[in-house]
Amino acid sequence: MPVISTRGLTHLYSKGTPFEVAAIKDINIDIETGELVGIIGHTGSGKSTLIQHLNGILKPEQGTVLLEGKDIWESKDSIKAARFKVGLCFQYPEYQLFEETVYKDIAFGPKNMKLDEDEIDRRVHKAADFVGLKEELLQKSPFDLSGGEKRRAAIAGVMAMEPKVLILDEPTAGLDPHGRDRILRLIREYRDNTGSTVLLVSHSMEDIAGLVTKVMVLEKSRVAMYGTVQEVYSRRRELLSMGLDVPQVTRIFAGLRERGLNISGDVFTVEQGRRELLRYLGKGAE
Amino acid sequence: MVKDITIGQFFPGDSILHRLDARMKLVLTFALIVIIFVCKSFFSLGLMSAFVVFLTLISRVPLKTILKSLKPIVFIIIFTAVLNIFYTTGGAVLAHFWIIKITEKGLFTALFMAVRIICLIIVSSLLTYTTTPTRLTDALERLLSPLKILKIEVHTIAMMMTLALRFIPTLIEEIDRIMNAQKARGADWESGSLVSRSKALIPVLIPLFVSSFRRAYELAFAMECRCYRGGKGRTRMKQMKLGWRDFAALAVNSALLAGIVMLNIFFPSVIS
């Protein structure tokens, strides 16, 4: 059974005014447990609106959101439970930090779950350790941290709730390449270690190519494609018409293939490219 | 919920009211507010209401939007109406039970007051609906410029107002965002006692203050980078010019005032 599904999910903004626009239209998705899904789409394609429905921040205009087969809007309790089961980390999450210390800020979510002190303490340390925040940073003010540390502290705040589904909206926006790689690696490890489902919103085809198990492409408020990296990235022509493109390395290999080299066109990361080139040159992998 | 606030909301359009010079509009709005209080009889108030309806029609702002601006003051209207019904006495007694007496005059006064307040609100919201905040503060700056003689920094005040108005939607958006982020972490300000509810606002207010200060610094920096030095020697991209429309509006307004004074004199009301 899929952990999260939506049926006919539709949401309108500024309903009943001249500015009315459909942010998402008739979305039907099924996401299986343990999947790491990359959600990609142009600005305004409805990515953020979609994910805000999955934990009940936004109430659907039409349609339903099913969490483990149950409608999250069934009752007041079910919606509260959904907020904890589906952890949502917004874009630029460092702007949500508010407590006196990093420790207290990470503990905010677990505290709202009404867990006991020991459990909260365990979770805070685990989450902080996981995102690589050193013990001594926990007693500092979150406003004294560096940009990258703030971002990781905020992500830890969501991870500490130990949600079954973790959703991150552009977690690497505005970070330097080093910070970006670190966050992406973290997300991968988190999913591998905990077996939870992770949804990652991104606009970088490069970022998600080597990371995710499935790719969802949103265009004009609808799901245009949903499948494995290979399935989606091989439809380059369609992606281009949506203003998206496959990673640079894929383009290079496609180009080599067109020029008659007996080389695979299914290369999505630099690492895959390296192996494919070595294979082609007859040296085998490593 | 926070998105319902309509202060200073501009409704894009191209009507005659939209095209009037902001200074003239500002002056005429003040004049209209005074004229509303000049109305002393039902006939003059009737003329005034008709004029307000006329303005609404030519502004081409949908009725729904206008009614939205009335929503927050419905309570005040009802409250003053009820007070007037019970406290004004005179004329024939319409209903009498225990110590409460409803008289003809009370009822009329209540109605009169309600219509007056509604006219007031509609006239002032028409100003903000048909004028962008920037033009409004520009107009205010020009109109207040004589105060410079008294060493009042008119330009700075107008700039502050422009910025404040400019940042209302930004801050509302920001509040929405922070609230959502904290809601996702299980924050709850919809249940519990008043104390716990106000405590639950701390996670929203602190990030809001932090980001407001950040924005203020960034903005000041950006303005300085573009050599902003206050109002001295500053010229305008959009020069304000009074045209025939503005004088026509002035004429219509004067005619209205004359009409209302006449009605006040020749058709005095049954009440007051």
Coordinates of C-alpha atoms in Angstrom, one line a residue:
Chain A
M1 CA 0.0 0.0 0.0
P2 CA 1.4 3.5 -0.8
V3 CA 2.2 5.6 2.2
I4 CA 0.9 8.8 0.6
S5 CA -1.6 9.1 -2.2
T6 CA -3.8 11.9 -3.5
R7 CA -7.0 11.6 -5.4
G8 CA -8.2 14.4 -7.6
L9 CA -6.3 17.0 -5.6
T10 CA -7.1 20.5 -6.7
H11 CA -6.3 23.9 -5.2
L12 CA -7.2 27.4 -6.3
Y13 CA -5.5 30.6 -5.1
S14 CA -7.4 33.9 -4.6
K15 CA -10.7 32.1 -5.2
G16 CA -13.5 34.3 -6.3
T17 CA -11.3 37.3 -7.3
P18 CA -10.1 38.4 -10.7
F19 CA -6.7 36.9 -9.7
E20 CA -8.0 33.3 -9.4
V21 CA -5.5 30.7 -10.5
A22 CA -5.4 26.9 -10.1
A23 CA -2.1 26.1 -8.4
I24 CA -2.7 22.3 -8.8
K25 CA -5.3 20.5 -10.8
D26 CA -6.5 17.0 -10.4
I27 CA -3.4 15.5 -9.0
N28 CA -3.4 11.7 -8.5
I29 CA -0.2 10.3 -7.1
D30 CA 0.9 7.2 -5.2
I31 CA 4.1 7.2 -3.3
E32 CA 5.4 3.9 -1.9
T33 CA 7.2 3.5 1.4
G34 CA 11.0 3.9 1.3
E35 CA 10.9 5.8 -2.0
L36 CA 13.1 8.9 -2.4
V37 CA 11.2 11.0 -4.8
G38 CA 12.6 14.1 -6.5
I39 CA 9.8 16.6 -7.4
I40 CA 10.8 18.8 -10.3
G41 CA 9.1 21.6 -12.1
H42 CA 9.3 25.2 -13.2
T43 CA 8.6 28.1 -10.9
G44 CA 4.8 28.2 -10.5
S45 CA 4.2 24.6 -11.6
G46 CA 2.6 23.9 -8.2
K47 CA 5.4 22.0 -6.4
S48 CA 5.1 24.0 -3.2
T49 CA 1.3 23.9 -3.2
L50 CA 1.3 20.2 -3.7
I51 CA 3.7 19.4 -0.8
Q52 CA 1.8 21.7 1.6
H53 CA -1.3 19.6 1.0
L54 CA 0.5 16.4 2.0
N55 CA 0.7 17.2 5.7
G56 CA -2.4 19.3 5.8
I57 CA -1.0 22.8 5.9
L58 CA -3.3 23.6 3.0
K59 CA -6.8 22.2 2.8
P60 CA -7.7 20.8 -0.6
E61 CA -10.3 22.6 -2.6
Q62 CA -11.3 19.3 -4.1
G63 CA -10.0 15.8 -3.7
T64 CA -8.4 13.9 -0.9
V65 CA -4.9 13.2 0.6
L66 CA -4.5 9.7 1.9
L67 CA -1.9 8.9 4.5
E68 CA -1.5 5.1 4.8
G69 CA -4.9 4.8 3.2
K70 CA -6.8 7.2 5.5
D71 CA -8.0 10.7 4.6
I72 CA -5.9 13.1 6.7
W73 CA -8.9 15.6 6.9
E74 CA -11.1 12.9 8.5
S75 CA -11.0 14.6 12.0
K76 CA -9.1 17.1 14.1
D77 CA -6.9 14.4 15.5
S78 CA -6.1 12.9 12.2
I79 CA -4.9 16.2 10.8
K80 CA -2.7 16.8 13.8
A81 CA -1.3 13.3 13.5
A82 CA -0.6 13.9 9.8
R83 CA 1.6 16.9 10.7
F84 CA 3.9 14.7 12.8
K85 CA 3.8 11.7 10.5
V86 CA 4.7 13.9 7.5
G87 CA 7.5 16.2 8.3
L88 CA 7.6 19.2 6.1
C89 CA 10.7 21.4 5.9
F90 CA 10.0 24.6 4.1
Q91 CA 12.3 26.6 1.8
Y92 CA 14.9 28.6 3.7
P93 CA 13.9 26.8 6.9
E94 CA 16.5 28.8 8.9
Y95 CA 14.0 31.7 9.0
Q96 CA 11.8 29.6 11.3
L97 CA 14.4 29.4 14.1
F98 CA 13.3 31.2 17.2
E99 CA 14.4 29.6 20.4
E100 CA 17.2 30.7 22.8
T101 CA 19.3 27.7 22.0
V102 CA 19.7 25.4 19.2
Y103 CA 18.8 22.5 21.5
K104 CA 15.5 24.1 22.4
D105 CA 14.7 24.8 18.8
I106 CA 15.3 21.3 17.6
A107 CA 13.2 20.1 20.6
F108 CA 10.2 22.3 19.6
G109 CA 8.7 19.7 17.3
P110 CA 9.1 16.7 19.6
K111 CA 7.8 18.8 22.5
N112 CA 4.6 19.6 20.5
M113 CA 4.2 15.8 20.1
K114 CA 4.0 15.6 23.9
L115 CA 6.9 13.2 24.2
D116 CA 8.6 12.7 27.6
E117 CA 11.9 14.5 28.5
D118 CA 14.2 11.5 27.9
E119 CA 12.7 10.8 24.5
I120 CA 13.0 14.4 23.5
D121 CA 16.6 14.5 24.7
R122 CA 17.4 11.3 22.7
R123 CA 15.8 12.6 19.6
V124 CA 17.4 16.0 19.7
H125 CA 20.9 14.5 20.1
K126 CA 20.3 12.0 17.4
A127 CA 19.0 14.6 14.9
A128 CA 21.8 17.1 15.8
D129 CA 24.4 14.3 15.5
F130 CA 22.9 13.2 12.2
V131 CA 23.1 16.6 10.5
G132 CA 26.6 17.1 11.9
L133 CA 26.0 19.8 14.5
K134 CA 28.6 19.5 17.2
E135 CA 27.5 19.0 20.8
E136 CA 28.8 22.4 21.9
L137 CA 26.7 24.2 19.3
L138 CA 23.5 22.9 20.9
Q139 CA 23.7 25.4 23.7
K140 CA 24.4 28.4 21.4
S141 CA 21.8 30.8 20.1
P142 CA 20.6 29.7 16.7
F143 CA 21.2 33.2 15.5
D144 CA 24.9 32.9 16.1
L145 CA 25.3 29.9 13.7
S146 CA 26.7 30.2 10.2
G147 CA 24.3 30.0 7.3
G148 CA 24.9 26.3 6.6
E149 CA 24.7 25.4 10.2
K150 CA 21.4 27.3 10.6
R151 CA 20.0 25.4 7.7
R152 CA 21.1 22.0 9.1
A153 CA 19.7 23.0 12.6
A154 CA 16.3 23.7 11.0
I155 CA 16.3 20.4 9.1
A156 CA 17.2 18.6 12.3
G157 CA 14.2 20.3 13.9
V158 CA 12.0 18.5 11.4
M159 CA 14.0 15.2 11.5
A160 CA 13.7 15.1 15.3
M161 CA 9.9 14.5 14.9
E162 CA 11.0 11.2 13.2
P163 CA 8.3 11.5 10.5
K164 CA 7.4 8.6 8.3
V165 CA 7.6 10.8 5.3
L166 CA 10.1 13.7 5.2
I167 CA 9.4 16.4 2.7
L168 CA 12.0 19.1 1.9
D169 CA 11.3 22.1 -0.2
E170 CA 14.5 23.1 -2.0
P171 CA 16.8 22.3 0.9
T172 CA 19.9 23.4 -1.0
A173 CA 18.6 26.8 -2.2
G174 CA 21.2 29.6 -1.6
L175 CA 23.9 27.3 -0.3
D176 CA 27.4 27.0 -1.7
P177 CA 28.4 23.8 -3.6
H178 CA 30.0 22.3 -0.5
G179 CA 27.0 23.0 1.7
R180 CA 24.7 21.7 -1.1
D181 CA 26.5 18.4 -1.4
R182 CA 26.5 18.0 2.3
I183 CA 22.7 18.4 2.6
L184 CA 22.1 16.1 -0.3
R185 CA 24.3 13.4 1.1
L186 CA 22.5 13.8 4.4
I187 CA 19.1 13.3 2.9
R188 CA 20.3 10.2 1.2
E189 CA 21.8 8.8 4.4
Y190 CA 18.6 9.7 6.3
R191 CA 16.5 7.7 4.0
D192 CA 18.9 4.7 3.9
N193 CA 19.3 4.6 7.7
T194 CA 15.7 5.1 8.7
G195 CA 13.8 3.5 5.8
S196 CA 11.5 6.5 5.7
T197 CA 10.0 8.0 2.6
V198 CA 11.6 11.2 1.4
L199 CA 10.2 13.8 -1.0
L200 CA 12.6 16.3 -2.3
V201 CA 11.6 19.4 -4.2
S202 CA 14.2 20.8 -6.5
H203 CA 14.7 22.6 -9.7
S204 CA 18.1 21.2 -10.4
M205 CA 18.1 18.1 -12.6
E206 CA 21.7 17.6 -11.7
D207 CA 21.1 17.5 -8.0
I208 CA 18.5 14.8 -8.0
A209 CA 19.9 12.7 -10.8
G210 CA 22.3 10.6 -8.7
L211 CA 20.1 10.8 -5.5
V212 CA 16.5 9.8 -6.0
T213 CA 14.7 6.6 -6.8
K214 CA 11.8 8.2 -8.6
V215 CA 11.3 11.6 -10.3
M216 CA 8.0 13.5 -10.5
V217 CA 7.7 16.2 -13.0
L218 CA 5.1 18.9 -12.5
E219 CA 4.0 21.1 -15.3
K220 CA 1.2 23.7 -15.5
S221 CA -0.4 22.4 -12.2
R222 CA -0.4 18.8 -13.3
V223 CA 1.8 15.8 -12.9
A224 CA 3.4 15.4 -16.3
M225 CA 5.7 12.4 -15.6
Y226 CA 6.4 10.1 -12.7
G227 CA 8.9 7.3 -13.0
T228 CA 12.5 6.2 -12.4
V229 CA 15.3 8.6 -13.3
Q230 CA 16.0 6.7 -16.4
E231 CA 12.4 6.7 -17.6
V232 CA 12.0 10.4 -17.0
Y233 CA 15.3 11.6 -18.2
S234 CA 15.1 9.7 -21.5
R235 CA 12.1 11.8 -22.5
R236 CA 14.4 14.8 -23.1
R237 CA 12.4 16.3 -25.9
E238 CA 9.3 16.6 -23.6
L239 CA 11.4 18.0 -20.7
L240 CA 12.8 20.6 -23.0
S241 CA 9.4 21.7 -24.1
M242 CA 8.6 22.2 -20.4
G243 CA 11.6 24.5 -20.0
L244 CA 13.5 21.8 -18.1
D245 CA 16.6 20.0 -19.3
V246 CA 18.5 16.8 -18.5
P247 CA 21.9 17.1 -16.7
Q248 CA 24.9 18.4 -18.6
V249 CA 26.7 15.0 -18.5
T250 CA 23.6 13.3 -20.0
R251 CA 23.7 15.9 -22.8
I252 CA 27.4 15.2 -23.5
F253 CA 26.8 11.4 -23.7
A254 CA 23.8 11.8 -25.9
G255 CA 25.9 14.0 -28.2
L256 CA 28.7 11.3 -28.3
R257 CA 26.1 8.7 -29.1
E258 CA 24.7 10.8 -32.0
R259 CA 28.2 11.1 -33.3
G260 CA 28.3 7.4 -33.7
L261 CA 30.2 6.2 -30.5
N262 CA 29.0 2.9 -29.2
I263 CA 28.2 4.4 -25.8
S264 CA 25.2 4.3 -23.5
G265 CA 22.9 7.3 -23.5
D266 CA 21.6 6.6 -20.0
V267 CA 24.2 8.5 -18.1
F268 CA 22.8 10.9 -15.5
T269 CA 25.7 11.5 -13.1
V270 CA 29.3 12.3 -13.5
E271 CA 30.2 9.0 -11.7
Q272 CA 28.1 7.0 -14.2
G273 CA 29.8 8.9 -17.0
R274 CA 33.2 8.0 -15.8
R275 CA 32.4 4.3 -15.6
E276 CA 30.7 4.4 -19.0
L277 CA 33.8 6.1 -20.5
L278 CA 36.1 3.6 -18.9
R279 CA 34.0 0.7 -20.2
Y280 CA 34.0 2.2 -23.7
L281 CA 37.8 2.6 -23.6
G282 CA 38.0 -1.1 -22.7
K283 CA 39.5 -0.7 -19.3
G284 CA 36.4 -1.9 -17.4
A285 CA 35.2 -0.4 -14.2
E286 CA 38.2 0.4 -11.9
Chain B
M1 CA -7.1 34.6 7.7
V2 CA -4.4 37.3 7.7
K3 CA -4.9 37.6 4.0
D4 CA -8.3 39.2 4.6
I5 CA -6.8 42.5 5.7
T6 CA -7.6 45.1 3.0
I7 CA -5.8 48.2 4.3
G8 CA -4.4 50.3 1.5
Q9 CA -5.5 47.7 -1.1
F10 CA -5.3 48.9 -4.6
F11 CA -7.7 47.6 -7.2
P12 CA -6.2 47.8 -10.7
G13 CA -8.3 49.5 -13.2
D14 CA -8.5 52.3 -15.8
S15 CA -11.6 54.2 -14.7
I16 CA -12.0 58.0 -14.5
L17 CA -11.4 57.7 -10.8
H18 CA -8.2 55.8 -11.4
R19 CA -7.0 58.5 -13.8
L20 CA -7.7 61.5 -11.5
D21 CA -4.7 63.2 -10.1
A22 CA -3.9 61.7 -6.7
R23 CA -3.6 65.2 -5.0
M24 CA -7.1 66.2 -6.3
K25 CA -8.5 62.9 -5.2
L26 CA -7.0 63.2 -1.8
V27 CA -8.4 66.7 -1.3
L28 CA -11.8 65.8 -2.8
T29 CA -12.0 62.7 -0.5
F30 CA -11.5 64.9 2.5
A31 CA -14.0 67.4 1.1
L32 CA -16.5 64.5 0.7
I33 CA -16.0 63.4 4.2
V34 CA -16.8 66.9 5.5
I35 CA -19.8 67.1 3.2
I36 CA -21.2 63.8 4.6
F37 CA -21.3 65.6 8.0
V38 CA -22.9 68.6 6.4
C39 CA -25.9 66.5 5.5
K40 CA -28.6 67.4 7.9
S41 CA -31.8 66.1 6.3
F42 CA -32.9 62.9 4.7
F43 CA -33.0 64.5 1.3
S44 CA -29.4 65.8 1.5
L45 CA -28.2 62.4 2.8
G46 CA -30.1 60.8 0.0
L47 CA -28.3 62.9 -2.5
M48 CA -25.0 62.1 -0.9
S49 CA -25.8 58.3 -0.9
A50 CA -26.8 58.6 -4.6
F51 CA -23.4 60.3 -5.3
V52 CA -21.5 57.6 -3.4
V53 CA -23.3 54.9 -5.5
F54 CA -22.5 56.9 -8.6
L55 CA -18.8 57.0 -7.6
T56 CA -18.8 53.3 -6.9
L57 CA -20.3 52.7 -10.4
I58 CA -17.8 54.8 -12.3
S59 CA -14.8 53.4 -10.3
R60 CA -15.6 49.9 -11.8
V61 CA -14.5 48.3 -8.5
P62 CA -16.7 45.3 -8.1
L63 CA -19.4 45.6 -5.4
K64 CA -18.0 42.5 -3.7
T65 CA -14.7 44.2 -3.1
I66 CA -16.4 47.3 -1.8
L67 CA -18.5 45.2 0.6
K68 CA -15.3 43.5 1.8
S69 CA -14.0 46.8 3.1
L70 CA -17.3 47.3 5.0
K71 CA -17.0 43.9 6.7
P72 CA -14.7 44.9 9.6
I73 CA -16.9 47.8 10.6
V74 CA -20.3 46.0 10.5
F75 CA -20.0 45.7 14.3
I76 CA -19.5 49.4 14.8
I77 CA -22.4 50.3 12.5
I78 CA -24.7 48.0 14.4
F79 CA -23.4 49.2 17.7
T80 CA -24.0 52.9 17.0
A81 CA -27.4 52.1 15.4
V82 CA -28.5 50.2 18.5
L83 CA -27.3 53.0 20.8
N84 CA -29.1 55.6 18.9
I85 CA -32.3 53.6 18.8
F86 CA -32.4 53.4 22.6
Y87 CA -30.9 56.7 23.7
T88 CA -32.5 59.2 21.3
T89 CA -36.0 60.1 22.3
G90 CA -38.5 62.3 20.6
G91 CA -41.4 62.0 18.2
A92 CA -44.0 59.3 18.3
V93 CA -43.3 56.3 20.5
L94 CA -43.3 53.2 18.3
A95 CA -42.7 50.5 20.9
H96 CA -42.6 50.5 24.7
F97 CA -41.7 47.7 27.0
W98 CA -40.3 48.0 30.6
I99 CA -37.8 50.9 30.6
I100 CA -37.0 50.7 26.9
K101 CA -38.8 53.1 24.6
I102 CA -38.2 53.1 20.9
T103 CA -39.2 56.4 19.3
E104 CA -39.6 57.6 15.8
K105 CA -36.7 60.0 16.2
G106 CA -34.5 57.3 17.6
L107 CA -35.1 55.0 14.7
F108 CA -34.5 57.8 12.2
T109 CA -31.3 58.8 13.9
A110 CA -30.0 55.2 14.0
L111 CA -30.7 54.9 10.3
F112 CA -29.1 58.2 9.5
M113 CA -26.0 57.4 11.4
A114 CA -25.6 54.0 9.8
V115 CA -25.9 55.4 6.3
R116 CA -23.4 58.1 7.2
I117 CA -20.8 55.6 8.4
I118 CA -21.3 53.4 5.3
C119 CA -20.9 56.4 3.0
L120 CA -17.7 57.4 4.9
I121 CA -16.1 54.0 4.6
I122 CA -17.0 53.6 1.0
V123 CA -15.7 57.0 0.0
S124 CA -12.4 56.5 1.8
S125 CA -11.9 52.9 0.5
L126 CA -12.6 54.2 -3.0
L127 CA -9.6 56.4 -2.6
T128 CA -7.3 53.5 -1.7
Y129 CA -8.9 51.2 -4.3
T130 CA -8.3 53.6 -7.1
T131 CA -4.9 55.0 -6.1
T132 CA -1.7 53.1 -5.8
P133 CA 0.0 53.6 -2.4
T134 CA 3.0 55.2 -4.0
R135 CA 0.9 57.8 -5.7
L136 CA -1.0 58.4 -2.5
T137 CA 2.1 59.1 -0.5
D138 CA 3.5 61.2 -3.3
A139 CA 0.4 63.3 -3.3
L140 CA 0.5 63.6 0.5
E141 CA 4.1 64.7 0.3
R142 CA 3.2 67.4 -2.3
L143 CA 0.2 68.6 -0.3
L144 CA 2.2 68.7 2.9
S145 CA 5.2 70.4 1.4
P146 CA 4.3 73.9 2.8
L147 CA 5.1 72.4 6.2
K148 CA 8.8 72.4 5.2
I149 CA 8.9 76.0 6.4
L150 CA 8.3 74.6 9.9
K151 CA 11.4 72.4 9.4
I152 CA 9.2 69.3 9.2
E153 CA 10.8 66.6 7.1
V154 CA 7.9 66.0 4.8
H155 CA 9.8 63.9 2.4
T156 CA 11.1 61.5 5.1
I157 CA 7.6 61.1 6.5
A158 CA 6.2 60.3 3.1
M159 CA 9.0 57.9 2.3
M160 CA 8.4 56.1 5.6
M161 CA 4.7 55.8 4.8
T162 CA 5.5 54.5 1.3
L163 CA 7.8 51.9 2.7
A164 CA 5.4 50.9 5.5
L165 CA 2.6 50.4 2.9
R166 CA 4.9 48.6 0.6
F167 CA 5.9 46.1 3.3
I168 CA 2.4 45.3 4.5
P169 CA 1.8 42.6 1.9
T170 CA 5.4 41.3 2.3
L171 CA 5.0 41.0 6.0
I172 CA 1.6 39.3 5.7
E173 CA 3.2 36.8 3.4
E174 CA 6.1 36.3 5.8
I175 CA 3.7 35.7 8.7
D176 CA 1.9 33.2 6.6
R177 CA 5.1 31.4 5.8
I178 CA 6.4 31.3 9.3
M179 CA 3.1 30.2 10.7
N180 CA 3.0 27.4 8.2
A181 CA 6.6 26.4 9.1
Q182 CA 5.7 26.3 12.8
K183 CA 2.4 24.5 12.1
A184 CA 4.4 21.8 10.3
R185 CA 6.4 21.4 13.5
G186 CA 3.1 21.0 15.4
A187 CA 2.6 24.5 16.8
D188 CA -1.0 25.1 17.7
W189 CA -2.6 28.4 18.4
E190 CA -6.1 27.4 17.8
S191 CA -6.8 25.5 21.0
G192 CA -6.0 25.9 24.6
S193 CA -6.3 28.8 27.1
L194 CA -5.7 32.4 26.1
V195 CA -2.3 32.3 27.9
S196 CA -1.1 29.2 26.0
R197 CA -2.5 30.6 22.8
S198 CA -0.6 33.9 23.1
K199 CA 2.5 31.9 24.2
A200 CA 2.2 29.9 21.0
L201 CA 2.7 33.1 19.0
I202 CA 6.3 33.5 20.2
P203 CA 7.5 31.1 17.6
V204 CA 5.9 33.3 15.0
L205 CA 6.8 36.7 16.4
I206 CA 10.5 36.2 16.9
P207 CA 11.3 35.0 13.4
L208 CA 9.1 37.9 12.1
F209 CA 11.1 40.5 14.1
V210 CA 14.4 39.0 13.1
S211 CA 13.5 39.0 9.4
S212 CA 12.0 42.5 9.6
F213 CA 15.2 43.9 10.9
R214 CA 17.1 42.0 8.3
R215 CA 14.9 43.4 5.6
A216 CA 15.2 47.0 7.0
Y217 CA 19.0 46.7 6.9
E218 CA 19.0 45.3 3.5
L219 CA 16.7 48.0 2.2
A220 CA 18.6 50.8 3.8
F221 CA 21.8 49.4 2.3
A222 CA 20.2 49.1 -1.2
M223 CA 18.9 52.6 -1.0
E224 CA 22.3 54.0 0.0
C225 CA 23.9 52.1 -2.9
R226 CA 21.6 54.0 -5.2
C227 CA 22.7 57.2 -3.6
Y228 CA 19.6 58.0 -1.7
R229 CA 20.1 61.1 0.4
G230 CA 16.6 62.0 1.4
G231 CA 14.5 64.5 -0.4
K232 CA 17.0 67.2 -1.2
G233 CA 17.4 67.8 -4.9
R234 CA 15.3 64.8 -5.7
T235 CA 13.3 65.0 -8.9
R236 CA 10.4 62.7 -10.0
M237 CA 10.0 60.3 -12.8
K238 CA 6.2 60.8 -12.8
Q239 CA 5.3 64.4 -12.7
M240 CA 1.9 65.1 -11.4
K241 CA -0.2 67.3 -13.6
L242 CA -3.7 68.6 -13.0
G243 CA -5.9 68.1 -16.1
W244 CA -9.4 69.0 -17.2
R245 CA -10.6 65.8 -15.5
D246 CA -9.5 67.0 -12.1
F247 CA -11.2 70.4 -12.5
A248 CA -14.3 68.7 -13.7
A249 CA -14.2 66.5 -10.6
L250 CA -13.7 69.6 -8.5
A251 CA -16.7 71.2 -10.2
V252 CA -18.9 68.2 -9.6
N253 CA -17.9 68.1 -6.0
S254 CA -18.7 71.8 -5.5
A255 CA -22.1 71.3 -7.2
L256 CA -22.8 68.4 -4.8
L257 CA -21.9 70.6 -1.8
A258 CA -24.2 73.4 -3.1
G259 CA -27.0 70.9 -3.7
I260 CA -26.7 69.5 -0.2
V261 CA -26.7 72.9 1.4
M262 CA -29.8 73.8 -0.6
L263 CA -31.6 70.7 0.4
N264 CA -30.6 71.3 4.0
I265 CA -32.2 74.8 3.9
F266 CA -35.3 74.1 1.7
F267 CA -36.2 70.6 2.8
P268 CA -35.2 70.4 6.5
S269 CA -35.6 66.9 7.9
V270 CA -38.4 65.7 10.1
I271 CA -35.7 65.0 12.7
S272 CA -33.1 67.1 14.4

